[in-house]
mmCIF file of C-alpha atoms in Angstrom:
data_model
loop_
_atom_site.group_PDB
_atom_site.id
_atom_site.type_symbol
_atom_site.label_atom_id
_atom_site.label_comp_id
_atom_site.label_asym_id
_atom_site.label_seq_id
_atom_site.Cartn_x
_atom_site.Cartn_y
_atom_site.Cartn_z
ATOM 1 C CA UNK A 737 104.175 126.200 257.216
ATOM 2 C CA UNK A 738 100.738 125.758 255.521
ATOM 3 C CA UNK A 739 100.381 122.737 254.420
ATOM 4 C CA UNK A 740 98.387 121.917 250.763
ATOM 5 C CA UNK A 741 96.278 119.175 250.848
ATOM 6 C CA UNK A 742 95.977 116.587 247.836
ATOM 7 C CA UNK A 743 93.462 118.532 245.063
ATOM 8 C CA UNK A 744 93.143 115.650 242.751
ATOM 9 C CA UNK A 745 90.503 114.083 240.967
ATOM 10 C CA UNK A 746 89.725 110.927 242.219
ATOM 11 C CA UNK A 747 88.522 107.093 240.741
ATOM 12 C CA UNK A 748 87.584 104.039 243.019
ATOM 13 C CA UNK A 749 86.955 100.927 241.489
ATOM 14 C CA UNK A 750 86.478 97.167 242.575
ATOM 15 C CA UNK A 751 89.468 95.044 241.709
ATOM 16 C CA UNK A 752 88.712 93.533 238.397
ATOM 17 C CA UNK A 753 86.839 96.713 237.080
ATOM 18 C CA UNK A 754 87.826 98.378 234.027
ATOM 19 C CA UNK A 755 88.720 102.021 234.671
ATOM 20 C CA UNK A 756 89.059 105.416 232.865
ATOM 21 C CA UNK A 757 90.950 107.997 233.421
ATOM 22 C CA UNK A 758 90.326 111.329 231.392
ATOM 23 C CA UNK A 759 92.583 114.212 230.130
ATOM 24 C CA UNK A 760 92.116 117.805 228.642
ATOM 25 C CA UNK A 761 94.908 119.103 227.310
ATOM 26 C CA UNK A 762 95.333 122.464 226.025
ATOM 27 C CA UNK A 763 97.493 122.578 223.287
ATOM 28 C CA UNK A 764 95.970 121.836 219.708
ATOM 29 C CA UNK A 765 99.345 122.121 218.681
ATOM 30 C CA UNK A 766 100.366 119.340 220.600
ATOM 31 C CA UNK A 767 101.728 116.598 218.628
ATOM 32 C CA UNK A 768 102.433 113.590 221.143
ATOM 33 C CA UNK A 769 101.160 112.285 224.534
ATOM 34 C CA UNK A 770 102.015 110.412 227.360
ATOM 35 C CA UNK A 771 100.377 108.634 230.412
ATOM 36 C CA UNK A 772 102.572 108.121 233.259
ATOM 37 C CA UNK A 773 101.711 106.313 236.447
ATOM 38 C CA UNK A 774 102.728 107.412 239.628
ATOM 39 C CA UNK A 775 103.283 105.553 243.009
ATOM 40 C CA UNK A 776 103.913 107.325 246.163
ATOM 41 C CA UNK A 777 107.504 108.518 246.577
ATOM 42 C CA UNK A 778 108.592 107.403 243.181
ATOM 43 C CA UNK A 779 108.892 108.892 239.805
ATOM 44 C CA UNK A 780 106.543 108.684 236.527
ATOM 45 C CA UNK A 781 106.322 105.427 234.999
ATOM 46 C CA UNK A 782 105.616 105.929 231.027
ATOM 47 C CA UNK A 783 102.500 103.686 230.702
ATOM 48 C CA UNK A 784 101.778 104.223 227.303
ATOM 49 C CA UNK A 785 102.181 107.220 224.456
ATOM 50 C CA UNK A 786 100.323 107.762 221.392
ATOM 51 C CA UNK A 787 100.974 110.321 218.514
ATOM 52 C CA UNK A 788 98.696 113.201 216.847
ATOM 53 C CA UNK A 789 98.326 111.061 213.651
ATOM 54 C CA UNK A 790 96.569 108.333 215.929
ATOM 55 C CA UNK A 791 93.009 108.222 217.486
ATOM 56 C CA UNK A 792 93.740 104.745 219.472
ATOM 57 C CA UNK A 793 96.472 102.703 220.784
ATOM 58 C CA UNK A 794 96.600 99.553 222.859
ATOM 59 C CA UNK A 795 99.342 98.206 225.471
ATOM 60 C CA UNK A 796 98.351 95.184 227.434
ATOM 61 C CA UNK A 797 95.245 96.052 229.638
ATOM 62 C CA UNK A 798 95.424 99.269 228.898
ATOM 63 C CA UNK A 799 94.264 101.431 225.799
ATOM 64 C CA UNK A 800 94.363 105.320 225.409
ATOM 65 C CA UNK A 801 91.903 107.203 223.556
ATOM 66 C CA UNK A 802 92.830 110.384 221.240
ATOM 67 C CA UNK A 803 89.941 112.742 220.657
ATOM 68 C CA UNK A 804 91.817 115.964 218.656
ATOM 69 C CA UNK A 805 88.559 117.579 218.599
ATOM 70 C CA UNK A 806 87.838 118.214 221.567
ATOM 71 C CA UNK A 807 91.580 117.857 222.923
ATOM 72 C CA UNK A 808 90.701 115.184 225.326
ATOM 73 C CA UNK A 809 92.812 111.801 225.997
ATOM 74 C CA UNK A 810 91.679 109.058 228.307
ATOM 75 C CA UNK A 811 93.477 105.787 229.737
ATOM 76 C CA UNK A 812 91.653 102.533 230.258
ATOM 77 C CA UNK A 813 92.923 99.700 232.372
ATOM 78 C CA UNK A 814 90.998 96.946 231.674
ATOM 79 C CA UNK A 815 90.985 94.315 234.477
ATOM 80 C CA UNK A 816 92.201 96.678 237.299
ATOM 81 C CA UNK A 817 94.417 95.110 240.371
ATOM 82 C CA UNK A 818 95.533 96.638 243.536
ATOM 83 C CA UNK A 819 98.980 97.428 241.777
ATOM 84 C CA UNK A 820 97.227 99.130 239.621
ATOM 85 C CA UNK A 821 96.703 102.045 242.826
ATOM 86 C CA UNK A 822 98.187 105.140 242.051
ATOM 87 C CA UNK A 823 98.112 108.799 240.687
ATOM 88 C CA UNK A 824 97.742 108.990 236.721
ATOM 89 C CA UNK A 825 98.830 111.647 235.015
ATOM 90 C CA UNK A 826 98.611 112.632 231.320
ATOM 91 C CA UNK A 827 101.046 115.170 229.162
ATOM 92 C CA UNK A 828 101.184 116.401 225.998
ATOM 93 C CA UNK A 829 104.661 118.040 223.925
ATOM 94 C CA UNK A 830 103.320 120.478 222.049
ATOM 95 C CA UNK A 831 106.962 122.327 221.713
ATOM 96 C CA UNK A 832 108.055 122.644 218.483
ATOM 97 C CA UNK A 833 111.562 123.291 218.865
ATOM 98 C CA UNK A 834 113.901 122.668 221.846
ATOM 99 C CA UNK A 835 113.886 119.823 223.704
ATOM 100 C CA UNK A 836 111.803 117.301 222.243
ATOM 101 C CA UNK A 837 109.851 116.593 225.599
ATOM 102 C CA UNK A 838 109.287 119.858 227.154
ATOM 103 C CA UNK A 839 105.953 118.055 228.474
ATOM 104 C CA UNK A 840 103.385 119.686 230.345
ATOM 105 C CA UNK A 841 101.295 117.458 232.763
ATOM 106 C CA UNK A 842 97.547 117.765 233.334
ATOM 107 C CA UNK A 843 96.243 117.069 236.562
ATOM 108 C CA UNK A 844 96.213 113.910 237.772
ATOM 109 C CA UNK A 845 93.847 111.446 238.787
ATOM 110 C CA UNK A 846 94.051 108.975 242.313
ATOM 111 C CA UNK A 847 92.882 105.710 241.441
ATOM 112 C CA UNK A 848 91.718 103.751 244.070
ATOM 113 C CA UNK A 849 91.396 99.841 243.317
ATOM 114 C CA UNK A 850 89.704 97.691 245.911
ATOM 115 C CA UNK A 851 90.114 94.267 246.366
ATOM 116 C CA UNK B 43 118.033 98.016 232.626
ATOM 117 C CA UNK B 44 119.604 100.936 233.892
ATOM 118 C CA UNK B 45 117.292 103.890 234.950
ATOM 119 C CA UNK B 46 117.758 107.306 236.009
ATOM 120 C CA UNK B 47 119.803 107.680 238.892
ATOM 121 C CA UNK B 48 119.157 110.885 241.341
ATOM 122 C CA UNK B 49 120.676 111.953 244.616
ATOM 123 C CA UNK B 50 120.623 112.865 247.155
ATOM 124 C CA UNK B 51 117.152 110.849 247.521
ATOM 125 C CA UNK B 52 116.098 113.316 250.563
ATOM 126 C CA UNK B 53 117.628 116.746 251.207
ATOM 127 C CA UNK B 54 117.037 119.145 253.918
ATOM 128 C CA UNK B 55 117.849 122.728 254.304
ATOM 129 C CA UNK B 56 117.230 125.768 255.937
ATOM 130 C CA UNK B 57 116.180 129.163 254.482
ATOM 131 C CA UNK B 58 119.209 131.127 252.208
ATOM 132 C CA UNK B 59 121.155 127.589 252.188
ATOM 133 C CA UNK B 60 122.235 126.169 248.721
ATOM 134 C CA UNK B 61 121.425 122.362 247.289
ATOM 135 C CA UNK B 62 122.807 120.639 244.851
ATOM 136 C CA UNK B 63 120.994 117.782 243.204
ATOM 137 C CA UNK B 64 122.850 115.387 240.715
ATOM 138 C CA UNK B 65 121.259 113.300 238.060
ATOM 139 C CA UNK B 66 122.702 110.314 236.038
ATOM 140 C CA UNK B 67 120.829 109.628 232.945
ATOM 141 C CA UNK B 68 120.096 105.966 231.390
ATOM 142 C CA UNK B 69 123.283 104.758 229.384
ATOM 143 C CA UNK B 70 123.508 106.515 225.869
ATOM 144 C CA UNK B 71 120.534 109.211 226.785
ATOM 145 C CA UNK B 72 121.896 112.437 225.342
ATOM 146 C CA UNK B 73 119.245 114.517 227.034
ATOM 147 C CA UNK B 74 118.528 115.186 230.851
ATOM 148 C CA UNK B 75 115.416 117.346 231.941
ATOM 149 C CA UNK B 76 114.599 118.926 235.097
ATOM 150 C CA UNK B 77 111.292 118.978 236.917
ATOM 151 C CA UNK B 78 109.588 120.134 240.067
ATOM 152 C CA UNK B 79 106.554 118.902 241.798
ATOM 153 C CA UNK B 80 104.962 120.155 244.416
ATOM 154 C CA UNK B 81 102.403 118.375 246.855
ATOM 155 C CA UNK B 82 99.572 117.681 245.199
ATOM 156 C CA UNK B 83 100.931 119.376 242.060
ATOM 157 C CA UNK B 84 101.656 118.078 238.768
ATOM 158 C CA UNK B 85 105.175 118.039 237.541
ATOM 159 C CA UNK B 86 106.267 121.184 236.387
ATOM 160 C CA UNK B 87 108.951 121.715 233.654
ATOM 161 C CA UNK B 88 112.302 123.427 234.289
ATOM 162 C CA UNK B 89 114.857 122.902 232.337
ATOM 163 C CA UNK B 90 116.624 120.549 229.651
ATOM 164 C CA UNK B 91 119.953 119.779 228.430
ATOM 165 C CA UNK B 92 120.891 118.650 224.925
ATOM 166 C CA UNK B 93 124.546 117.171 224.637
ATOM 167 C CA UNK B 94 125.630 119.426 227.339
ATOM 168 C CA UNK B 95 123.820 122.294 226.233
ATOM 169 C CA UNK B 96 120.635 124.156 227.178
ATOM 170 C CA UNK B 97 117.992 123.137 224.991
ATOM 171 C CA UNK B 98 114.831 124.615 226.905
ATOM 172 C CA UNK B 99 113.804 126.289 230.436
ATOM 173 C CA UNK B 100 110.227 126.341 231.645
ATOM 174 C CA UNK B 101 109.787 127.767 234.729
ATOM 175 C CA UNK B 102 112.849 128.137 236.875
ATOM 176 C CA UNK B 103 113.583 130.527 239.185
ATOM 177 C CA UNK B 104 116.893 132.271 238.693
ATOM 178 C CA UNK B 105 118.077 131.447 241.789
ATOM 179 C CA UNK B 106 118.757 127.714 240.166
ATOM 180 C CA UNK B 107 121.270 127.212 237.722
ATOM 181 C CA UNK B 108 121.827 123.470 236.307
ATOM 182 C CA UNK B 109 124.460 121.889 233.971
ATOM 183 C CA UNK B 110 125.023 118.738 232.324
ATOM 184 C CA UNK B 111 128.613 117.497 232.024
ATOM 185 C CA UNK B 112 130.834 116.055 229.809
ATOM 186 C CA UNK B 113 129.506 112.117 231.202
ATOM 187 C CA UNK B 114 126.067 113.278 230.332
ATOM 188 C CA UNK B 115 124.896 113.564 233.608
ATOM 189 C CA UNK B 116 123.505 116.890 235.542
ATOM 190 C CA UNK B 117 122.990 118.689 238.221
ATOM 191 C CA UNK B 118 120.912 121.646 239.643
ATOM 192 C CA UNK B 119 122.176 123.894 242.325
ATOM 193 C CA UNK B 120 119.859 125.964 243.897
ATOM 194 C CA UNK B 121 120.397 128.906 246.084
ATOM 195 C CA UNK B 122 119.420 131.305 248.617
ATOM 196 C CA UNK B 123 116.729 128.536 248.918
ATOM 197 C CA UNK B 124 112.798 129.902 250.014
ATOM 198 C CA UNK B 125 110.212 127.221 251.852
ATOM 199 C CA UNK B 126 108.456 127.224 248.662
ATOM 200 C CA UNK B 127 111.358 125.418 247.035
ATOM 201 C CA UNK B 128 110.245 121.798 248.869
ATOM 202 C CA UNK B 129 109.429 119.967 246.374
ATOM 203 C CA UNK B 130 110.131 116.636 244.478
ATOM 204 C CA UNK B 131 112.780 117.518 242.049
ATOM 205 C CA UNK B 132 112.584 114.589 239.034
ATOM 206 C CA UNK B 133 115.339 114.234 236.440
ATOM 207 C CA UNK B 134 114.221 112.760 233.083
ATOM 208 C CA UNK B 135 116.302 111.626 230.003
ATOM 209 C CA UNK B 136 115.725 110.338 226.709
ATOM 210 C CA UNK B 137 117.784 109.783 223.374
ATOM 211 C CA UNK B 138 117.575 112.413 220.751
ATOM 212 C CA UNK B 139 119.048 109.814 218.473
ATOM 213 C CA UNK B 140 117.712 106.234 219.663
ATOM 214 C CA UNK B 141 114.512 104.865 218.197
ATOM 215 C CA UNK B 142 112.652 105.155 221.294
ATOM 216 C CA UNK B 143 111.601 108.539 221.812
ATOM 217 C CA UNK B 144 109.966 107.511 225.743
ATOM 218 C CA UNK B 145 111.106 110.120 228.793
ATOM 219 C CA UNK B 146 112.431 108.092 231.482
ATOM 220 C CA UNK B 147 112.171 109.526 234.947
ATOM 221 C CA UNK B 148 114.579 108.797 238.075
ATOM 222 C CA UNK B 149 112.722 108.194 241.629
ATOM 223 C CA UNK B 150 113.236 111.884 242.221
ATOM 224 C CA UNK B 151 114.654 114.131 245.111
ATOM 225 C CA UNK B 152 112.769 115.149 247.991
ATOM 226 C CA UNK B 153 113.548 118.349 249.206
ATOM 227 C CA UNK B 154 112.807 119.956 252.412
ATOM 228 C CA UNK B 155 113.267 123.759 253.313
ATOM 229 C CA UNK B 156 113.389 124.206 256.932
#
């Protein structure tokens, strides 16, 4: 069959770098988002979340932006290493009934870190 | 810690065969979610189970069913299956009830339609 080659946005930094990785979501009725990291062959990895009420949050090297304005999230990774390589994704769970976590994933992002 | 458990961990088929796919949530997770990714694709949500009920469905064909059982875990059968289907099939779960609200995902099943 056809086969669909990779589409995604990519990022290539120097090991050591900080990075960022941006999001637009859709939703202004989302209320809660995620990043998740993802490593070939393996699931997402929660990273870290932040909530609607929120415009910042830190983790250790990493920090995630909140703009509700203009509906845009971004990741930083301060100090990027090679395990740091991988596909990024962001969601959002803008369901308000249901499951709590009917996310929907943007696009991700291939980061690239070179040593 | 415990994490999601899936299997098979690869699956291949041929065209009009069914699958089966089981998940095992984390310990104490009350709800399991389905999701598909294609190459290149983001993950796409199908479905979700709430204490053995359906609590949501996204996009799943209805040639998949899925169930969660009475140990909390789940699985999705799929049927008369199309080369479309290959995909990565993820289970999630979380806990309605626990103080961490995170959505833990399992490595994921590879599927392969022949």
């Amino acid at each position: 069959g056809e086969s669909v080659g990779l589409h995604l946005p990519t990022l290539s930094v120097q090991e050591g770098d900080n990075s960022i990785i941006n999001c637009a979501y859709s939703n202004s009725a989302s209320d809660y988002f995620i990043w998740y990291k993802q490593e070939s062959g393996k699931g997402p990895q929660f990273i870290i979340d932040i909530r609607s009420n929120m415009d910042k949050r830190q983790g250790q090297r990493v920090t995630v932006l909140l703009n509700k304005t203009v509906k845009h999230l971004s990741l930083q990774i301060a100090a990027t290493q090679p395990g740091d390589s991988a596909v990024y994704f962001c969601a959002e769970n803008g369901n308000s009934g249901g499951s709590n976590y009917k996310l929907t994933f943007g696009k991700g992002t291939l980061l690239t870190v070179n040593p | 810690a415990a994490g999601v458990i899936q299997s098979p961990r690869h699956l291949i088929k041929e065209k009009r065969e069914t699958a089966t796919l089981k998940c095992y949530p984390i310990p104490r997770h009350d709800t399991v979610y389905w999701y598909q990714q294609g190459p290149g694709q983001d993950p796409q949500f199908l479905i979700s189970f709430y204490e053995k009920m359906q609590s949501d469905k996204g996009s799943i064909p209805d040639r998949f069913s899925a169930q969660q059982f009475s140990d909390y875990h789940s699985e999705l059968n799929m049927s008369s299956l199309e080369l479309g289907d290959s995909a990565l099939y993820f289970c999630a779960s979380s806990s309605a009830r626990g103080a961490e609200e995170k959505l833990f995902f399992g490595s994921g099943t590879q599927l392969s339609v022949l």
